[in-house]
Short mmCIF file of C-alpha atoms in Angstrom, two decimals:
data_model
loop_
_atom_site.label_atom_id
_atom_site.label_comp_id
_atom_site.label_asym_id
_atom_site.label_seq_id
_atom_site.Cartn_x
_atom_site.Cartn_y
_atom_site.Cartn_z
CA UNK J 1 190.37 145.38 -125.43
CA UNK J 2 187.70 147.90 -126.74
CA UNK J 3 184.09 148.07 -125.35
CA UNK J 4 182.19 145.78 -127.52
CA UNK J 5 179.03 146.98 -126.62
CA UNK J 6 175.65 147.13 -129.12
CA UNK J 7 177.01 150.42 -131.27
CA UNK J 8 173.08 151.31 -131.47
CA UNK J 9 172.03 154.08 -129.14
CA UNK J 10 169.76 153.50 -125.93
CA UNK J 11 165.90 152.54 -126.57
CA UNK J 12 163.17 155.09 -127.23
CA UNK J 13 161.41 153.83 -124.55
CA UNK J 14 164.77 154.48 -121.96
CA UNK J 15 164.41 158.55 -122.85
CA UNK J 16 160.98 159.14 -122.80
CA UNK J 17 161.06 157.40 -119.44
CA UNK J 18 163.61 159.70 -118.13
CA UNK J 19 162.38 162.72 -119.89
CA UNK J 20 159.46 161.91 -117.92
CA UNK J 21 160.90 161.21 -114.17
CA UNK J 22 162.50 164.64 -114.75
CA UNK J 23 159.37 166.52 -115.85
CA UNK J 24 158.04 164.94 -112.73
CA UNK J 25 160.54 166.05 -110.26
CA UNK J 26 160.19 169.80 -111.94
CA UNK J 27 163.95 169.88 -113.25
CA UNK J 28 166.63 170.88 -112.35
CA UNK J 29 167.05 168.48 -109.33
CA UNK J 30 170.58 168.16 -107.70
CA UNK J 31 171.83 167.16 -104.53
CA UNK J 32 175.38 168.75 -105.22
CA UNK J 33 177.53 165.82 -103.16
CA UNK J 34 181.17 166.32 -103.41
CA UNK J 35 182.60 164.61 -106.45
CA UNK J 36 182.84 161.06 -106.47
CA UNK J 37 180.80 160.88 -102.88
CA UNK J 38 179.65 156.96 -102.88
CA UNK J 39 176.28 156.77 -102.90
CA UNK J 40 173.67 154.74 -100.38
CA UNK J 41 173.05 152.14 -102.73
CA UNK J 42 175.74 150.46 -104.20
CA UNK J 43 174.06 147.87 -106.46
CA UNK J 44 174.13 147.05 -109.40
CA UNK J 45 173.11 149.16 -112.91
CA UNK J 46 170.26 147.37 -114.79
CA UNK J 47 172.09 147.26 -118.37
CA UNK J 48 169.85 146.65 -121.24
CA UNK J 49 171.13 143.13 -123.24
CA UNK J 50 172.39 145.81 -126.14
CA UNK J 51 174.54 147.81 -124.40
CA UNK J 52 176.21 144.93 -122.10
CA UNK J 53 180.16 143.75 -122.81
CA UNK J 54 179.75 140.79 -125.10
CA UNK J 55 183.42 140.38 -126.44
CA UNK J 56 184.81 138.41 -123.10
CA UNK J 57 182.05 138.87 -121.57
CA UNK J 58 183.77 137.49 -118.06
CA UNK J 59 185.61 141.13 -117.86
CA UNK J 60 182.42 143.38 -117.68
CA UNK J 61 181.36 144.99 -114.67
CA UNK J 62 177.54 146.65 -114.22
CA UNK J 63 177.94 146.91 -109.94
CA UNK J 64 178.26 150.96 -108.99
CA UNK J 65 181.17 150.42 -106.92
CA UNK J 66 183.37 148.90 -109.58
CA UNK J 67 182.18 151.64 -112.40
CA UNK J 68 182.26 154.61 -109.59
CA UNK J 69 186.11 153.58 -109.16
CA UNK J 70 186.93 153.98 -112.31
CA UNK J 71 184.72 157.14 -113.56
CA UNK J 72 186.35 158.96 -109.89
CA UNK J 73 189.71 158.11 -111.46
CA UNK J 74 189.93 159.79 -114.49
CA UNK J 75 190.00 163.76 -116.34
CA UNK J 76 188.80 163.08 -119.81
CA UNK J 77 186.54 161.07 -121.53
CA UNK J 78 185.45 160.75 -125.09
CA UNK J 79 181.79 161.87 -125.76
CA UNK J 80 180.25 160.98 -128.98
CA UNK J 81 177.13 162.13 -130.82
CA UNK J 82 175.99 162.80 -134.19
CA UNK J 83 175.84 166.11 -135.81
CA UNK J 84 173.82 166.35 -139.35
CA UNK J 85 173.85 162.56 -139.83
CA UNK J 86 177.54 162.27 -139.53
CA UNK J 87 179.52 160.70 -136.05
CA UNK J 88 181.37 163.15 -133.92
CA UNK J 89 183.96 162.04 -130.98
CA UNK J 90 185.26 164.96 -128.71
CA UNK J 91 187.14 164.49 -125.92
CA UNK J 92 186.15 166.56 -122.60
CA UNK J 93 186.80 166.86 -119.04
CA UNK J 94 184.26 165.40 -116.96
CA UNK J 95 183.15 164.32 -113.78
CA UNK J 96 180.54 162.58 -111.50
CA UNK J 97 178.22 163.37 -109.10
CA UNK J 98 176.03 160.78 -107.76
CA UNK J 99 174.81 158.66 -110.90
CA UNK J 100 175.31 161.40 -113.07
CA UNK J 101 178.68 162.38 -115.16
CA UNK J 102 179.08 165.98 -116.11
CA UNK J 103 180.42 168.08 -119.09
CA UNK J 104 180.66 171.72 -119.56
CA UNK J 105 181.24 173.24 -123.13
CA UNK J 106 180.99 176.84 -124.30
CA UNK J 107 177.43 178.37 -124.38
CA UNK J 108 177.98 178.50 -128.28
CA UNK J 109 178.64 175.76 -130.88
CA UNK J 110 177.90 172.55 -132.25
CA UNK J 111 178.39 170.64 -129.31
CA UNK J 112 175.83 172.80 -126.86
CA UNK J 113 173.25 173.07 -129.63
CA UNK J 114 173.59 168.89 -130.63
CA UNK J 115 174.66 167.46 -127.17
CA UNK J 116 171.03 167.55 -125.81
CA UNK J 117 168.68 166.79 -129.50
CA UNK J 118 170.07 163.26 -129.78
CA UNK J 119 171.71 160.21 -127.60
CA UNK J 120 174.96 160.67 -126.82
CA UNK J 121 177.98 157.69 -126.15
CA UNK J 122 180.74 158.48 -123.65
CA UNK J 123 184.17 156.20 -123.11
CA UNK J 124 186.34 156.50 -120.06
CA UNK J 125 189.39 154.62 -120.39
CA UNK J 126 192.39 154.36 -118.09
CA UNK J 127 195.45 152.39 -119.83
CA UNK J 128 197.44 150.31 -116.46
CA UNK J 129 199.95 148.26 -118.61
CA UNK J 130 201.35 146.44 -121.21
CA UNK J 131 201.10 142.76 -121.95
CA UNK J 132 203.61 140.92 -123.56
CA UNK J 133 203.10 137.43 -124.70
CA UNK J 134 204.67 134.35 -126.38
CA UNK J 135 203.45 135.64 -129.68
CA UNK J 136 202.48 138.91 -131.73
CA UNK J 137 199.21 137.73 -130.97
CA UNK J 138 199.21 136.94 -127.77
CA UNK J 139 200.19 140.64 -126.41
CA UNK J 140 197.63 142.82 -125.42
CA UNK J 141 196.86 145.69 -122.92
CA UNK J 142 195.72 145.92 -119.02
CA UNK J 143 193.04 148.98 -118.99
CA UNK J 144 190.04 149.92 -117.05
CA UNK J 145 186.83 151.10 -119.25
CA UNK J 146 183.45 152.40 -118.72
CA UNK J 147 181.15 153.33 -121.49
CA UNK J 148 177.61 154.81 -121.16
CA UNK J 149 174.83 155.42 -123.60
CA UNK J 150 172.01 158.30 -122.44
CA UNK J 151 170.34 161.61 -123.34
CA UNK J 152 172.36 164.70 -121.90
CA UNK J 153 170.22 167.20 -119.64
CA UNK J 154 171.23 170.94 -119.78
CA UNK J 155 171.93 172.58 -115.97
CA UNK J 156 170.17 175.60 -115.82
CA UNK J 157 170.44 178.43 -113.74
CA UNK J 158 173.73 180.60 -112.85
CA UNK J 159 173.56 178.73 -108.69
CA UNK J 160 173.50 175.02 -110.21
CA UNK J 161 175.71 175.66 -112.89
CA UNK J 162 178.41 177.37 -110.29
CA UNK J 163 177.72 174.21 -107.51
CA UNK J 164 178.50 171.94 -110.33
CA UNK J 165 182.06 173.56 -111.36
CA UNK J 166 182.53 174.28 -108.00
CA UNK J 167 182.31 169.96 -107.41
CA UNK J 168 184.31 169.38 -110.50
CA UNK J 169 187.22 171.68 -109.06
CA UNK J 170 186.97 170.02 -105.61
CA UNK J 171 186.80 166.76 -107.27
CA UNK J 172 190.43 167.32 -108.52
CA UNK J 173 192.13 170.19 -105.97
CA UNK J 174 190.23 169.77 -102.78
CA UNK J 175 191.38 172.73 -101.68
CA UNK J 176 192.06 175.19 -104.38
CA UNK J 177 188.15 176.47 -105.40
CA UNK J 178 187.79 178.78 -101.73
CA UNK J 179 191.87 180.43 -102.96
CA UNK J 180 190.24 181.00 -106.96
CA UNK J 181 188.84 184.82 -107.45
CA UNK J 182 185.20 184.56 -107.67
CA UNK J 183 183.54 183.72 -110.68
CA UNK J 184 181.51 186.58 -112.50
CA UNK J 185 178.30 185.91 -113.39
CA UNK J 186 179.24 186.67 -117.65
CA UNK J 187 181.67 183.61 -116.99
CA UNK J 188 178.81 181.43 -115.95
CA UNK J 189 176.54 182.53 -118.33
CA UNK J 190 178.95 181.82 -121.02
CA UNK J 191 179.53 178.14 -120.00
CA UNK J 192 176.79 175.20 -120.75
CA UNK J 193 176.62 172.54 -118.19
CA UNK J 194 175.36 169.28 -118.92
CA UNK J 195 175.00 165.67 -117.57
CA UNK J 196 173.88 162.36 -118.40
CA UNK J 197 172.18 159.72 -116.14
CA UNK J 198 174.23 156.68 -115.63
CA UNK J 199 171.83 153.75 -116.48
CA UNK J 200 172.95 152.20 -119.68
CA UNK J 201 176.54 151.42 -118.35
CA UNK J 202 179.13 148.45 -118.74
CA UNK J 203 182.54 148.89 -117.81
CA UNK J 204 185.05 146.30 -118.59
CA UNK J 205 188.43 145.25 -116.88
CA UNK J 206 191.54 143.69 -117.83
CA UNK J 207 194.27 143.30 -115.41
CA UNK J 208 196.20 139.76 -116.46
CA UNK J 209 199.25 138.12 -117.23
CA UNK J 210 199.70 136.97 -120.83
CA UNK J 211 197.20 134.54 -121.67
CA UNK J 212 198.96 130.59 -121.44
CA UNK J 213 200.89 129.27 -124.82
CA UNK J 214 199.21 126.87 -125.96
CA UNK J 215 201.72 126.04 -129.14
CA UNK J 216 205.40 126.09 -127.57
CA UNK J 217 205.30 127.05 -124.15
CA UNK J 218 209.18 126.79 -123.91
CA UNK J 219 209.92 128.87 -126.87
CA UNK J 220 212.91 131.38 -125.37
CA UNK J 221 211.08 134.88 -124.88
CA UNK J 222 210.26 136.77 -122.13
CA UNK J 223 206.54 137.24 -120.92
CA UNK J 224 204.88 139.02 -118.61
CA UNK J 225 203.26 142.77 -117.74
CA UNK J 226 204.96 146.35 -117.78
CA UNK J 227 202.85 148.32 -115.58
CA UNK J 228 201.98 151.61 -115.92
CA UNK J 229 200.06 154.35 -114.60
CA UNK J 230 199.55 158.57 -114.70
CA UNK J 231 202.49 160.11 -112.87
CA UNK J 232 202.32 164.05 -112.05
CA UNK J 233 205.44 165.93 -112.00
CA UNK J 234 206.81 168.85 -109.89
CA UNK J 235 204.28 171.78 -110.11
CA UNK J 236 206.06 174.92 -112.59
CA UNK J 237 205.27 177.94 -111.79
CA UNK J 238 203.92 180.87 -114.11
CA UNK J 239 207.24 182.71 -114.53
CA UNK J 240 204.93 185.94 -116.05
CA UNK J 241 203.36 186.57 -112.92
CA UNK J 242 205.51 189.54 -110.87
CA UNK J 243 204.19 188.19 -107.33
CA UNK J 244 203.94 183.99 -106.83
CA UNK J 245 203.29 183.10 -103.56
CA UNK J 246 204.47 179.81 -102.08
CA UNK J 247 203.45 176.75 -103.56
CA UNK J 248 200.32 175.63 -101.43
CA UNK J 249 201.21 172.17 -99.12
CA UNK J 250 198.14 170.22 -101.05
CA UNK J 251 199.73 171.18 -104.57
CA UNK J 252 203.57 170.18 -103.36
CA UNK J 253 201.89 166.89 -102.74
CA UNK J 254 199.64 166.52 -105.41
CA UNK J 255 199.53 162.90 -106.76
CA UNK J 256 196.34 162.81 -109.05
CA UNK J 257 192.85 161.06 -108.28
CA UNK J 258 193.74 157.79 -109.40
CA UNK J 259 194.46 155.34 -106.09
CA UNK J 260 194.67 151.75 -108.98
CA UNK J 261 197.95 150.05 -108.49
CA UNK J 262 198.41 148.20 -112.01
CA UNK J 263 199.78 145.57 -112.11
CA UNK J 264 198.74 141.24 -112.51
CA UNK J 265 196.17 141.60 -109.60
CA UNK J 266 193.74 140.26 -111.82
CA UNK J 267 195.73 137.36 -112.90
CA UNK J 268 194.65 134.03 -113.05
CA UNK J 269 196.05 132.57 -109.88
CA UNK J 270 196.75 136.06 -107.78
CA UNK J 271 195.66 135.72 -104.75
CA UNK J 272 191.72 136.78 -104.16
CA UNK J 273 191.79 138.02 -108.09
CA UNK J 274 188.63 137.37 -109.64
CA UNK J 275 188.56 135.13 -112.82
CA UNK J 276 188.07 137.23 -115.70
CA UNK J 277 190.67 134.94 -117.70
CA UNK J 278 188.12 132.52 -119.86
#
């Protein structure tokens, strides 16, 4: 079920030849779409061999449309890095703009001061089910994954840092940034914002039945998949406030991000599924 991607980082060669697009295009650069906007393109990423799904190999993804769905669904991620030769994993809220995800971190600490001296690994990983087999072996998990291997870029300036929170907000509560009091500019300044270039991506898929018994296909158990998926319950209000006003329509409704139906889609035989079963 994991990513087994190449746990070596990108190649030199991969940052210097970003580090030297952006010198080109005088950074920062941004064209601050709403989250998750699709882009013109939708192609396919060009994966280097190392950091492509080897372990069923069948279930990886590298086309934009397939990893955009699943980066648009989600609120956290795991980022890792290393910090005086030893790993760190931290998980953070993130979210994407374009072909770049984005973090934001206090100004101070270990993660602003390591986050952009190194390459960086970040997981995304949405769990849609449980599957239950003949055997103990033969159980596993439905999930959707993405992971993606990069050097981090620091947003700078108070206007580019504020358009990027503004999109992450937006990306989330569509509505809800315009009805916020204004951010002051000592907030700002005391946030980092960072993001990292999707290019080394691979995102991998399960969503199956059980694979077949091949020992005793009759023995007397059930099989199958328990879906399952985020659910968001009924908003609470603050009860420390004196004055609440009403519950805004868009919040009543809320639902989440997340549009997957889990389920056995994907399983061998479901109509239009893709085979991802070998």
């Amino acid at each position: 079920m994991r990513q087994d991607t190449d746990r070596r980082a990108g190649t030199a060669s991969t940052g210097r030849d970003h580090d030297a697009v952006v010198a080109r295009r005088g950074f920062p650069f941004f064209s601050f779409k709403h989250a998750g906007a699709p882009m013109e393109n939708l192609s396919s990423f060009d994966t280097a061999p190392e950091h492509r799904v080897r372990r069923k190999a069948q279930r990886a993804a590298y086309d934009r449309e397939t990893v955009y769905s699943i980066l648009d669904a989600g609120y956290f991620c795991h980022v890792a890095f290393v910090v005086d030769a030893r790993p760190v994993v931290v998980p953070m809220t993130y979210w994407r703009e374009d072909d770049f995800v984005y973090f934001h971190s206090a100004a101070a600490g270990r993660f602003a001061n390591a986050f952009c001296s190194g390459e960086v690994c970040i997981s995304i990983c949405h769990f849609d089910g449980l599957v239950l087999g003949h055997s103990a072996i033969n159980h596993s998990m439905n999930y959707r994954s993405v992971v993606v291997h990069g050097i981090a870029e620091k947003v700078e300036g108070q206007e580019h840092k504020r358009a990027a929170m503004k999109n992450f907000f937006t990306g989330i509560f569509h509505s809800r940034w315009d009805q916020l009091r204004p951010l002051r500019d000592a907030e700002i300044n005391a946030v980092n914002v960072f993001r990292l270039k999707l290019e080394q991506v691979a995102a991998k898929i399960r969503d199956e039945l059980p694979d077949p018994e091949r020992f005793m296909p009759d023995w007397p158990v059930w099989t199958g998949v328990i879906p399952a998926h985020c659910a968001f319950a009924e908003p609470v209000a603050d009860p420390r406030m004196d004055f609440q006003p009403p519950l805004p329509e868009d919040l009543q409704a809320f639902r989440g991000k997340d549009g997957h139906v889990p389920g056995c889609l994907g399983a061998p035989g479901a109509p239009g599924a893709p085979d991802r079963s070998m």
